[in-house]
Amino acid sequence: MKKLITIVILTAYTCLPAFSQNTEYSRSGSVWFEVRSDTSNPCRYTEDNKIYQAGREFTFEFHYFDPQGKERYMRYERIPKQGYELTETGDTATYTYYMADFSFSDVFDAKDSCINRYEVEVLCTAKPFSKDYNQTVEAFYFLFDGWRSNRPSSWSGIVENERNLWMHPNRDCLFQILELNPFPYIQYPIKKGNTWKWKLTIGSQWGDERWKTWTGGIVNKYKYKITDTDCEVVTPMGTLSCVKVEAVAKSRIGKTYLTAYYNDTYGFVKMDNTNIDGSRLLVDLVGTNF
């Protein structure tokens, strides 16, 4: 049974965001979620966010390296599928819909359908991403040669409060592989040497023959550690002072790794993922609208 706990912050920390001093929380593993009762406020899940505020957009660039260390591009594909529905007369009619998929392309053979950027938009919504936990809703858009897709490719959640910042990475196409990796996650107050853990059950639908498949659910157990609090990371927004977080995930099918760099203005600005098959997926923040 989850307990509701009132947290009162009595000491001011340099690296601790200035959130409300009296907040109720629920907890899932080591992740703390705010308990919000002001149901009339449509932006109640984002209004006290310091980084991931409603309306903000974050543009990321990514580079994928296969298990042999060769850089490959992600080629976006729309796969036609046949669906079936009942008509008003009771007959069965077929229709075509499209599923997003991808393939790999060599760098020298890149086509217009190859993508190396996506955008995250933080939404103001009356409902959280998850019915069980209060999560800010984030929408993902792939960027095609500079223009954004008309509708999000998917939605997911962010948890930002005075106890922690946790966010689900993109999970579309190639990014489905990151479901097995440690998610970007940092706990406050920030101090070099701090460690924390959590775990997540992952279903077999996240498997793919291009990296790993399995039967039944697996339990990923994560360990995080702050290894540096003053890293300089060069970005299009300038050279940023960042906190370095190193994490490992272990399950019965293997290990994955994440080295993430967190900045208190822009959030996670660099994420270096070592995947279940030994490939790497590097994700860098390259632009914002603020």
PDB file of N, CA and C in Angstrom, residues 51-52 56-63 118 120 165 167 183-186 188 228 230-245 258-273 281-288 290:
ATOM      1  N   ILE A  51      11.739  23.425 -14.799  1.00  0.00           N
ATOM      2  CA  ILE A  51      12.401  23.188 -16.086  1.00  0.00           C
ATOM      3  C   ILE A  51      11.379  22.830 -17.157  1.00  0.00           C
ATOM      4  N   TYR A  52      10.638  21.752 -16.929  1.00  0.00           N
ATOM      5  CA  TYR A  52       9.714  21.238 -17.941  1.00  0.00           C
ATOM      6  C   TYR A  52       8.344  21.874 -17.749  1.00  0.00           C
ATOM      7  N   ARG A  56       6.890  24.655 -23.193  1.00  0.00           N
ATOM      8  CA  ARG A  56       8.302  24.613 -23.552  1.00  0.00           C
ATOM      9  C   ARG A  56       8.582  23.458 -24.516  1.00  0.00           C
ATOM     10  N   GLU A  57       9.503  23.704 -25.425  1.00  0.00           N
ATOM     11  CA  GLU A  57       9.882  22.702 -26.413  1.00  0.00           C
ATOM     12  C   GLU A  57      11.389  22.468 -26.343  1.00  0.00           C
ATOM     13  N   PHE A  58      11.778  21.212 -26.480  1.00  0.00           N
ATOM     14  CA  PHE A  58      13.174  20.808 -26.387  1.00  0.00           C
ATOM     15  C   PHE A  58      13.514  19.995 -27.637  1.00  0.00           C
ATOM     16  N   THR A  59      14.511  20.429 -28.386  1.00  0.00           N
ATOM     17  CA  THR A  59      14.924  19.727 -29.601  1.00  0.00           C
ATOM     18  C   THR A  59      16.173  18.915 -29.328  1.00  0.00           C
ATOM     19  N   PHE A  60      16.121  17.620 -29.659  1.00  0.00           N
ATOM     20  CA  PHE A  60      17.230  16.710 -29.418  1.00  0.00           C
ATOM     21  C   PHE A  60      17.770  16.158 -30.736  1.00  0.00           C
ATOM     22  N   GLU A  61      19.073  15.991 -30.785  1.00  0.00           N
ATOM     23  CA  GLU A  61      19.730  15.332 -31.914  1.00  0.00           C
ATOM     24  C   GLU A  61      20.297  14.010 -31.420  1.00  0.00           C
ATOM     25  N   PHE A  62      20.207  12.969 -32.242  1.00  0.00           N
ATOM     26  CA  PHE A  62      20.689  11.668 -31.793  1.00  0.00           C
ATOM     27  C   PHE A  62      21.592  11.024 -32.836  1.00  0.00           C
ATOM     28  N   HIS A  63      22.501  10.188 -32.333  1.00  0.00           N
ATOM     29  CA  HIS A  63      23.421   9.434 -33.174  1.00  0.00           C
ATOM     30  C   HIS A  63      23.476   8.002 -32.660  1.00  0.00           C
ATOM     31  N   TYR A 118      14.488  14.949 -32.967  1.00  0.00           N
ATOM     32  CA  TYR A 118      13.095  14.924 -32.545  1.00  0.00           C
ATOM     33  C   TYR A 118      12.868  16.044 -31.547  1.00  0.00           C
ATOM     34  N   VAL A 120      10.513  17.473 -28.127  1.00  0.00           N
ATOM     35  CA  VAL A 120       9.644  17.182 -26.987  1.00  0.00           C
ATOM     36  C   VAL A 120       8.900  18.460 -26.618  1.00  0.00           C
ATOM     37  N   LEU A 165      13.667  14.470 -10.294  1.00  0.00           N
ATOM     38  CA  LEU A 165      13.296  14.698 -11.679  1.00  0.00           C
ATOM     39  C   LEU A 165      13.492  13.383 -12.415  1.00  0.00           C
ATOM     40  N   MET A 167      12.162  11.216 -16.044  1.00  0.00           N
ATOM     41  CA  MET A 167      11.437  11.352 -17.303  1.00  0.00           C
ATOM     42  C   MET A 167      11.594  10.101 -18.147  1.00  0.00           C
ATOM     43  N   PHE A 183      16.329   5.137 -17.192  1.00  0.00           N
ATOM     44  CA  PHE A 183      15.693   6.368 -17.644  1.00  0.00           C
ATOM     45  C   PHE A 183      16.439   7.561 -17.039  1.00  0.00           C
ATOM     46  N   PRO A 184      16.424   8.730 -17.694  1.00  0.00           N
ATOM     47  CA  PRO A 184      17.000   9.934 -17.078  1.00  0.00           C
ATOM     48  C   PRO A 184      16.301  10.216 -15.744  1.00  0.00           C
ATOM     49  N   TYR A 185      17.093  10.345 -14.682  1.00  0.00           N
ATOM     50  CA  TYR A 185      16.518  10.404 -13.333  1.00  0.00           C
ATOM     51  C   TYR A 185      17.571  10.976 -12.397  1.00  0.00           C
ATOM     52  N   ILE A 186      17.186  11.978 -11.608  1.00  0.00           N
ATOM     53  CA  ILE A 186      18.092  12.540 -10.614  1.00  0.00           C
ATOM     54  C   ILE A 186      17.306  12.856  -9.356  1.00  0.00           C
ATOM     55  N   TYR A 188      17.118  14.949  -5.582  1.00  0.00           N
ATOM     56  CA  TYR A 188      17.594  16.114  -4.857  1.00  0.00           C
ATOM     57  C   TYR A 188      17.635  15.796  -3.358  1.00  0.00           C
ATOM     58  N   ASP A 228      29.855  13.482 -10.556  1.00  0.00           N
ATOM     59  CA  ASP A 228      30.483  14.801 -10.688  1.00  0.00           C
ATOM     60  C   ASP A 228      29.385  15.847 -10.626  1.00  0.00           C
ATOM     61  N   ASP A 230      30.174  19.267 -11.365  1.00  0.00           N
ATOM     62  CA  ASP A 230      30.643  20.468 -12.047  1.00  0.00           C
ATOM     63  C   ASP A 230      31.296  20.114 -13.383  1.00  0.00           C
ATOM     64  N   CYS A 231      30.531  19.403 -14.228  1.00  0.00           N
ATOM     65  CA  CYS A 231      31.009  19.064 -15.572  1.00  0.00           C
ATOM     66  C   CYS A 231      30.644  20.195 -16.534  1.00  0.00           C
ATOM     67  N   GLU A 232      31.552  20.535 -17.426  1.00  0.00           N
ATOM     68  CA  GLU A 232      31.258  21.510 -18.462  1.00  0.00           C
ATOM     69  C   GLU A 232      30.887  20.774 -19.744  1.00  0.00           C
ATOM     70  N   VAL A 233      29.673  21.066 -20.244  1.00  0.00           N
ATOM     71  CA  VAL A 233      29.184  20.430 -21.463  1.00  0.00           C
ATOM     72  C   VAL A 233      28.925  21.515 -22.493  1.00  0.00           C
ATOM     73  N   VAL A 234      29.552  21.387 -23.667  1.00  0.00           N
ATOM     74  CA  VAL A 234      29.384  22.362 -24.744  1.00  0.00           C
ATOM     75  C   VAL A 234      28.103  22.039 -25.509  1.00  0.00           C
ATOM     76  N   THR A 235      27.198  23.010 -25.597  1.00  0.00           N
ATOM     77  CA  THR A 235      25.917  22.842 -26.282  1.00  0.00           C
ATOM     78  C   THR A 235      25.648  24.064 -27.150  1.00  0.00           C
ATOM     79  N   PRO A 236      24.660  24.006 -28.051  1.00  0.00           N
ATOM     80  CA  PRO A 236      24.282  25.202 -28.814  1.00  0.00           C
ATOM     81  C   PRO A 236      23.774  26.345 -27.932  1.00  0.00           C
ATOM     82  N   MET A 237      23.385  26.021 -26.683  1.00  0.00           N
ATOM     83  CA  MET A 237      22.948  27.059 -25.758  1.00  0.00           C
ATOM     84  C   MET A 237      24.122  27.657 -24.991  1.00  0.00           C
ATOM     85  N   GLY A 238      25.331  27.217 -25.292  1.00  0.00           N
ATOM     86  CA  GLY A 238      26.527  27.665 -24.590  1.00  0.00           C
ATOM     87  C   GLY A 238      27.148  26.529 -23.797  1.00  0.00           C
ATOM     88  N   THR A 239      28.235  26.816 -23.118  1.00  0.00           N
ATOM     89  CA  THR A 239      28.880  25.830 -22.252  1.00  0.00           C
ATOM     90  C   THR A 239      28.151  25.810 -20.919  1.00  0.00           C
ATOM     91  N   LEU A 240      27.586  24.655 -20.573  1.00  0.00           N
ATOM     92  CA  LEU A 240      26.725  24.544 -19.400  1.00  0.00           C
ATOM     93  C   LEU A 240      27.407  23.749 -18.295  1.00  0.00           C
ATOM     94  N   SER A 241      27.224  24.209 -17.069  1.00  0.00           N
ATOM     95  CA  SER A 241      27.685  23.449 -15.912  1.00  0.00           C
ATOM     96  C   SER A 241      26.658  22.365 -15.610  1.00  0.00           C
ATOM     97  N   CYS A 242      27.112  21.114 -15.559  1.00  0.00           N
ATOM     98  CA  CYS A 242      26.183  19.991 -15.444  1.00  0.00           C
ATOM     99  C   CYS A 242      26.585  19.045 -14.319  1.00  0.00           C
ATOM    100  N   VAL A 243      25.596  18.290 -13.879  1.00  0.00           N
ATOM    101  CA  VAL A 243      25.792  17.201 -12.933  1.00  0.00           C
ATOM    102  C   VAL A 243      25.839  15.900 -13.724  1.00  0.00           C
ATOM    103  N   LYS A 244      26.827  15.087 -13.452  1.00  0.00           N
ATOM    104  CA  LYS A 244      26.985  13.818 -14.171  1.00  0.00           C
ATOM    105  C   LYS A 244      26.388  12.689 -13.342  1.00  0.00           C
ATOM    106  N   VAL A 245      25.459  11.960 -13.951  1.00  0.00           N
ATOM    107  CA  VAL A 245      24.807  10.824 -13.307  1.00  0.00           C
ATOM    108  C   VAL A 245      25.128   9.565 -14.113  1.00  0.00           C
ATOM    109  N   LEU A 258      23.579   4.093 -18.717  1.00  0.00           N
ATOM    110  CA  LEU A 258      23.295   5.476 -19.081  1.00  0.00           C
ATOM    111  C   LEU A 258      24.258   6.397 -18.347  1.00  0.00           C
ATOM    112  N   THR A 259      24.859   7.309 -19.088  1.00  0.00           N
ATOM    113  CA  THR A 259      25.560   8.441 -18.488  1.00  0.00           C
ATOM    114  C   THR A 259      24.798   9.688 -18.913  1.00  0.00           C
ATOM    115  N   ALA A 260      24.222  10.397 -17.943  1.00  0.00           N
ATOM    116  CA  ALA A 260      23.380  11.555 -18.226  1.00  0.00           C
ATOM    117  C   ALA A 260      23.985  12.800 -17.601  1.00  0.00           C
ATOM    118  N   TYR A 261      23.789  13.930 -18.290  1.00  0.00           N
ATOM    119  CA  TYR A 261      24.287  15.214 -17.808  1.00  0.00           C
ATOM    120  C   TYR A 261      23.095  16.136 -17.600  1.00  0.00           C
ATOM    121  N   TYR A 262      22.960  16.608 -16.366  1.00  0.00           N
ATOM    122  CA  TYR A 262      21.798  17.397 -15.951  1.00  0.00           C
ATOM    123  C   TYR A 262      22.219  18.830 -15.676  1.00  0.00           C
ATOM    124  N   ASN A 263      21.419  19.778 -16.187  1.00  0.00           N
ATOM    125  CA  ASN A 263      21.621  21.201 -15.947  1.00  0.00           C
ATOM    126  C   ASN A 263      20.353  21.770 -15.319  1.00  0.00           C
ATOM    127  N   ASP A 264      20.499  22.658 -14.337  1.00  0.00           N
ATOM    128  CA  ASP A 264      19.316  23.100 -13.600  1.00  0.00           C
ATOM    129  C   ASP A 264      18.456  24.110 -14.357  1.00  0.00           C
ATOM    130  N   THR A 265      18.852  24.513 -15.561  1.00  0.00           N
ATOM    131  CA  THR A 265      18.013  25.361 -16.410  1.00  0.00           C
ATOM    132  C   THR A 265      17.342  24.564 -17.520  1.00  0.00           C
ATOM    133  N   TYR A 266      18.090  23.663 -18.153  1.00  0.00           N
ATOM    134  CA  TYR A 266      17.602  22.941 -19.327  1.00  0.00           C
ATOM    135  C   TYR A 266      17.299  21.467 -19.067  1.00  0.00           C
ATOM    136  N   GLY A 267      17.521  20.986 -17.858  1.00  0.00           N
ATOM    137  CA  GLY A 267      17.250  19.586 -17.564  1.00  0.00           C
ATOM    138  C   GLY A 267      18.345  18.685 -18.105  1.00  0.00           C
ATOM    139  N   PHE A 268      17.959  17.557 -18.672  1.00  0.00           N
ATOM    140  CA  PHE A 268      18.938  16.603 -19.194  1.00  0.00           C
ATOM    141  C   PHE A 268      19.380  17.059 -20.588  1.00  0.00           C
ATOM    142  N   VAL A 269      20.663  17.409 -20.706  1.00  0.00           N
ATOM    143  CA  VAL A 269      21.164  17.985 -21.947  1.00  0.00           C
ATOM    144  C   VAL A 269      22.001  16.998 -22.759  1.00  0.00           C
ATOM    145  N   LYS A 270      22.423  15.910 -22.148  1.00  0.00           N
ATOM    146  CA  LYS A 270      23.221  14.914 -22.855  1.00  0.00           C
ATOM    147  C   LYS A 270      22.977  13.555 -22.223  1.00  0.00           C
ATOM    148  N   MET A 271      22.686  12.544 -23.066  1.00  0.00           N
ATOM    149  CA  MET A 271      22.435  11.192 -22.573  1.00  0.00           C
ATOM    150  C   MET A 271      23.163  10.198 -23.461  1.00  0.00           C
ATOM    151  N   ASP A 272      24.071   9.466 -22.864  1.00  0.00           N
ATOM    152  CA  ASP A 272      24.894   8.479 -23.570  1.00  0.00           C
ATOM    153  C   ASP A 272      24.423   7.098 -23.132  1.00  0.00           C
ATOM    154  N   ASN A 273      23.715   6.399 -24.023  1.00  0.00           N
ATOM    155  CA  ASN A 273      23.121   5.104 -23.707  1.00  0.00           C
ATOM    156  C   ASN A 273      23.935   3.968 -24.320  1.00  0.00           C
ATOM    157  N   LEU A 281      23.441   4.802 -28.229  1.00  0.00           N
ATOM    158  CA  LEU A 281      22.532   5.827 -28.719  1.00  0.00           C
ATOM    159  C   LEU A 281      22.817   7.104 -27.935  1.00  0.00           C
ATOM    160  N   LEU A 282      23.401   8.083 -28.620  1.00  0.00           N
ATOM    161  CA  LEU A 282      23.762   9.351 -27.998  1.00  0.00           C
ATOM    162  C   LEU A 282      22.686  10.373 -28.298  1.00  0.00           C
ATOM    163  N   VAL A 283      22.190  11.055 -27.280  1.00  0.00           N
ATOM    164  CA  VAL A 283      21.112  12.023 -27.430  1.00  0.00           C
ATOM    165  C   VAL A 283      21.553  13.346 -26.803  1.00  0.00           C
ATOM    166  N   ASP A 284      21.520  14.428 -27.588  1.00  0.00           N
ATOM    167  CA  ASP A 284      21.973  15.740 -27.120  1.00  0.00           C
ATOM    168  C   ASP A 284      20.902  16.787 -27.318  1.00  0.00           C
ATOM    169  N   LEU A 285      20.712  17.633 -26.325  1.00  0.00           N
ATOM    170  CA  LEU A 285      19.814  18.780 -26.456  1.00  0.00           C
ATOM    171  C   LEU A 285      20.497  19.823 -27.339  1.00  0.00           C
ATOM    172  N   VAL A 286      19.822  20.237 -28.420  1.00  0.00           N
ATOM    173  CA  VAL A 286      20.429  21.180 -29.351  1.00  0.00           C
ATOM    174  C   VAL A 286      19.613  22.465 -29.516  1.00  0.00           C
ATOM    175  N   GLY A 287      18.450  22.555 -28.853  1.00  0.00           N
ATOM    176  CA  GLY A 287      17.671  23.772 -28.967  1.00  0.00           C
ATOM    177  C   GLY A 287      16.457  23.762 -28.063  1.00  0.00           C
ATOM    178  N   THR A 288      16.014  24.972 -27.684  1.00  0.00           N
ATOM    179  CA  THR A 288      14.796  25.142 -26.887  1.00  0.00           C
ATOM    180  C   THR A 288      14.082  26.406 -27.407  1.00  0.00           C
ATOM    181  N   PHE A 290      13.061  28.712 -25.229  1.00  0.00           N
ATOM    182  CA  PHE A 290      13.119  29.686 -24.123  1.00  0.00           C
ATOM    183  C   PHE A 290      14.555  30.070 -23.831  1.00  0.00           C
TER     184      PHE A 290
END
